[in-house]
Amino acid sequence: MASAKFQIERKCEICGKSFIAKTLTSKYCSKNCSQAAYKQRKKEELLDALKREKAARVPKNQPYLSIADATALFDIGRDSLYRLIRNKQIRYYNLGLRMIRICKADLQERFNLRPYDERRKEKQSEVKTYRLEPEDCYTIGEIAKKFGIHDSTVYLHIRKYSIPTRQIGNYVYAPKSEIDNLYKH
Ligand SMILES: [Zn+2]
């Protein structure tokens, strides 16, 4: 049966080698690569924590910011800030050497930057959402036909890999993106 041959082939996110994934969320080919990924993640978390700490130290309710505070709060580089100043794309005033103060509202409104600590919150609450409009979905029958597997196997995989579905009338729909990802080779 087709389902016996069914395997998810993935590229390891660390070393790039192809491997057979045990679950839909497997990302790494080996224990070594998972450990490397774990270390990398920890390092990123640490950097992130440092940035948040720096951002938290910037005084609130201050309409104009020093260059150092602006880079900490908005995670924007000094070069970019000086470019904005040079090109007069941002309101600022200059109190003397190394005493430039730039307008916080301009950074937020004109350049749509979000303070680092706020962006962090958004990122955390970001839940994976699926578009389940019929045009973004296959019906189970379409999946079976397209990938040459039995309907019941499709249902099995949908349950096993927690793929979201939606029923409209007699048809069950599943997102094309997830299904293509599942059966791609
Ligand atoms: Zn690997």
Short mmCIF file of C-alpha atoms and ligand atoms in Angstrom, two decimals:
data_model
loop_
_atom_site.label_atom_id
_atom_site.label_comp_id
_atom_site.label_asym_id
_atom_site.label_seq_id
_atom_site.Cartn_x
_atom_site.Cartn_y
_atom_site.Cartn_z
CA MET A 1 0.00 0.00 0.00
CA ALA A 2 1.06 3.53 -0.68
CA SER A 3 1.01 4.47 2.98
CA ALA A 4 3.76 1.97 3.81
CA LYS A 5 6.08 3.88 1.51
CA PHE A 6 5.08 7.18 2.98
CA GLN A 7 8.00 9.00 4.54
CA ILE A 8 8.72 12.61 5.29
CA GLU A 9 12.05 13.64 3.95
CA ARG A 10 13.51 16.76 5.48
CA LYS A 11 16.63 18.82 5.25
CA CYS A 12 18.39 19.18 8.57
CA GLU A 13 18.24 22.84 9.63
CA ILE A 14 21.74 22.62 11.03
CA CYS A 15 23.85 20.57 8.63
CA GLY A 16 21.61 20.53 5.55
CA LYS A 17 21.68 16.76 5.20
CA SER A 18 18.49 14.97 4.12
CA PHE A 19 16.92 12.70 6.68
CA ILE A 20 13.67 10.85 7.32
CA ALA A 21 11.65 12.81 9.85
CA LYS A 22 9.94 10.88 12.63
CA THR A 23 7.33 13.57 13.13
CA LEU A 24 6.10 16.53 11.15
CA THR A 25 8.02 18.86 13.45
CA SER A 26 11.39 17.07 13.31
CA LYS A 27 14.00 19.56 12.18
CA TYR A 28 17.36 17.93 12.80
CA CYS A 29 18.99 14.78 11.48
CA SER A 30 20.81 13.66 14.60
CA LYS A 31 21.36 14.15 18.29
CA ASN A 32 24.46 16.22 17.53
CA CYS A 33 22.52 18.58 15.33
CA SER A 34 19.69 18.91 17.90
CA GLN A 35 22.28 19.79 20.51
CA ALA A 36 23.91 22.34 18.22
CA ALA A 37 20.48 23.85 17.58
CA TYR A 38 19.78 23.93 21.30
CA LYS A 39 23.02 25.78 21.97
CA GLN A 40 22.30 28.22 19.19
CA ARG A 41 18.83 28.85 20.59
CA LYS A 42 20.22 29.46 24.07
CA LYS A 43 22.72 31.92 22.68
CA GLU A 44 19.98 33.78 20.83
CA GLU A 45 17.85 33.85 23.98
CA LEU A 46 20.73 35.33 25.93
CA LEU A 47 21.32 38.03 23.32
CA ASP A 48 17.63 38.72 23.29
CA ALA A 49 17.54 39.06 27.07
CA LEU A 50 20.46 41.50 26.97
CA LYS A 51 18.73 43.59 24.34
CA ARG A 52 15.53 43.65 26.35
CA GLU A 53 17.44 44.70 29.44
CA LYS A 54 19.04 47.55 27.52
CA ALA A 55 15.68 48.61 26.09
CA ALA A 56 14.12 48.54 29.56
CA ARG A 57 16.76 50.95 30.85
CA VAL A 58 15.76 53.64 28.33
CA PRO A 59 13.67 56.23 30.19
CA LYS A 60 10.03 56.16 29.16
CA ASN A 61 8.05 59.31 28.31
CA GLN A 62 11.05 60.96 26.75
CA PRO A 63 10.10 62.47 23.39
CA TYR A 64 13.72 62.82 22.22
CA LEU A 65 16.33 60.10 22.53
CA SER A 66 20.09 59.92 22.45
CA ILE A 67 21.60 57.78 19.70
CA ALA A 68 22.56 55.12 22.25
CA ASP A 69 19.06 54.97 23.69
CA ALA A 70 17.46 54.87 20.25
CA THR A 71 19.61 51.92 19.17
CA ALA A 72 18.78 50.09 22.40
CA LEU A 73 15.08 50.77 22.26
CA PHE A 74 14.48 50.16 18.60
CA ASP A 75 17.22 47.73 17.68
CA ILE A 76 18.32 49.97 14.83
CA GLY A 77 21.98 50.54 13.99
CA ARG A 78 23.84 53.78 14.63
CA ASP A 79 24.72 54.02 10.93
CA SER A 80 21.05 53.92 9.98
CA LEU A 81 20.22 56.59 12.53
CA TYR A 82 22.99 58.89 11.35
CA ARG A 83 21.82 58.37 7.78
CA LEU A 84 18.29 59.46 8.75
CA ILE A 85 19.75 62.52 10.45
CA ARG A 86 22.01 63.39 7.52
CA ASN A 87 19.14 63.06 5.07
CA LYS A 88 16.90 65.06 7.40
CA GLN A 89 14.33 62.27 7.37
CA ILE A 90 13.80 62.58 11.06
CA ARG A 91 13.32 65.43 13.51
CA TYR A 92 16.28 65.99 15.78
CA TYR A 93 18.19 68.66 17.59
CA ASN A 94 21.82 68.95 18.42
CA LEU A 95 23.02 70.10 21.80
CA GLY A 96 26.65 69.88 20.79
CA LEU A 97 29.20 67.23 20.02
CA ARG A 98 27.77 63.76 20.73
CA MET A 99 24.61 65.40 21.98
CA ILE A 100 22.20 64.74 19.18
CA ARG A 101 18.68 64.00 20.30
CA ILE A 102 16.28 62.37 17.86
CA CYS A 103 12.53 62.31 17.83
CA LYS A 104 11.12 59.06 19.18
CA ALA A 105 7.71 59.55 17.59
CA ASP A 106 9.34 59.89 14.16
CA LEU A 107 11.07 56.57 14.56
CA GLN A 108 7.84 54.94 15.63
CA GLU A 109 5.47 56.56 13.19
CA ARG A 110 7.49 57.33 10.07
CA PHE A 111 9.59 54.21 10.15
CA ASN A 112 7.15 52.00 11.94
CA LEU A 113 9.72 50.80 14.46
CA ARG A 114 8.48 49.12 17.62
CA PRO A 115 10.29 49.35 20.94
CA TYR A 116 12.23 46.15 21.46
CA ASP A 117 10.36 45.02 24.57
CA GLU A 118 6.97 45.48 22.88
CA ARG A 119 7.98 43.57 19.77
CA ARG A 120 9.05 40.72 21.98
CA LYS A 121 5.55 40.41 23.44
CA GLU A 122 4.00 40.31 19.98
CA LYS A 123 6.40 37.61 18.89
CA GLN A 124 5.53 35.45 21.86
CA SER A 125 1.80 35.67 21.29
CA GLU A 126 2.22 34.89 17.61
CA VAL A 127 0.33 31.67 17.05
CA LYS A 128 0.56 29.86 13.78
CA THR A 129 -2.61 30.62 11.89
CA TYR A 130 -3.90 28.85 8.85
CA ARG A 131 -5.98 30.18 6.07
CA LEU A 132 -8.88 27.80 5.79
CA GLU A 133 -10.75 29.47 2.96
CA PRO A 134 -11.69 26.85 0.33
CA GLU A 135 -9.36 28.43 -2.25
CA ASP A 136 -6.42 27.87 0.10
CA CYS A 137 -7.39 24.27 0.78
CA TYR A 138 -7.64 20.87 -0.80
CA THR A 139 -10.53 18.55 -0.13
CA ILE A 140 -9.56 15.12 1.16
CA GLY A 141 -10.50 13.67 -2.23
CA GLU A 142 -8.21 16.13 -4.01
CA ILE A 143 -5.33 15.23 -1.71
CA ALA A 144 -5.87 11.50 -2.28
CA LYS A 145 -5.92 12.00 -6.03
CA LYS A 146 -3.01 14.43 -6.21
CA PHE A 147 -0.65 12.36 -4.07
CA GLY A 148 -1.93 8.92 -5.05
CA ILE A 149 -2.94 7.74 -1.60
CA HIS A 150 -6.16 6.41 -0.13
CA ASP A 151 -8.66 8.76 1.57
CA SER A 152 -8.31 6.87 4.84
CA THR A 153 -4.53 7.34 4.75
CA VAL A 154 -5.03 11.06 4.27
CA TYR A 155 -7.28 11.17 7.33
CA LEU A 156 -4.74 9.16 9.27
CA HIS A 157 -1.94 11.60 8.44
CA ILE A 158 -4.11 14.62 9.20
CA ARG A 159 -4.78 13.24 12.66
CA LYS A 160 -1.24 12.06 13.24
CA TYR A 161 0.32 15.39 12.28
CA SER A 162 -2.44 17.58 13.76
CA ILE A 163 -3.21 19.31 10.49
CA PRO A 164 -6.17 21.68 10.87
CA THR A 165 -9.27 20.93 8.85
CA ARG A 166 -12.57 22.55 8.14
CA GLN A 167 -15.78 20.92 7.05
CA ILE A 168 -18.10 22.63 4.60
CA GLY A 169 -21.12 20.54 3.66
CA ASN A 170 -19.91 17.07 2.76
CA TYR A 171 -16.33 18.13 2.19
CA VAL A 172 -13.42 18.27 4.58
CA TYR A 173 -10.81 20.86 3.70
CA ALA A 174 -7.16 20.99 4.74
CA PRO A 175 -4.71 23.84 4.02
CA LYS A 176 -2.73 23.40 0.83
CA SER A 177 0.42 24.75 2.45
CA GLU A 178 0.44 22.08 5.17
CA ILE A 179 -0.48 19.25 2.83
CA ASP A 180 2.11 20.22 0.21
CA ASN A 181 4.66 20.47 2.99
CA LEU A 182 3.68 17.04 4.31
CA TYR A 183 3.92 15.19 1.01
CA LYS A 184 6.68 17.12 -0.70
CA HIS A 185 9.71 15.19 -1.78
ZN ZN B 1 22.10 17.55 10.77
#
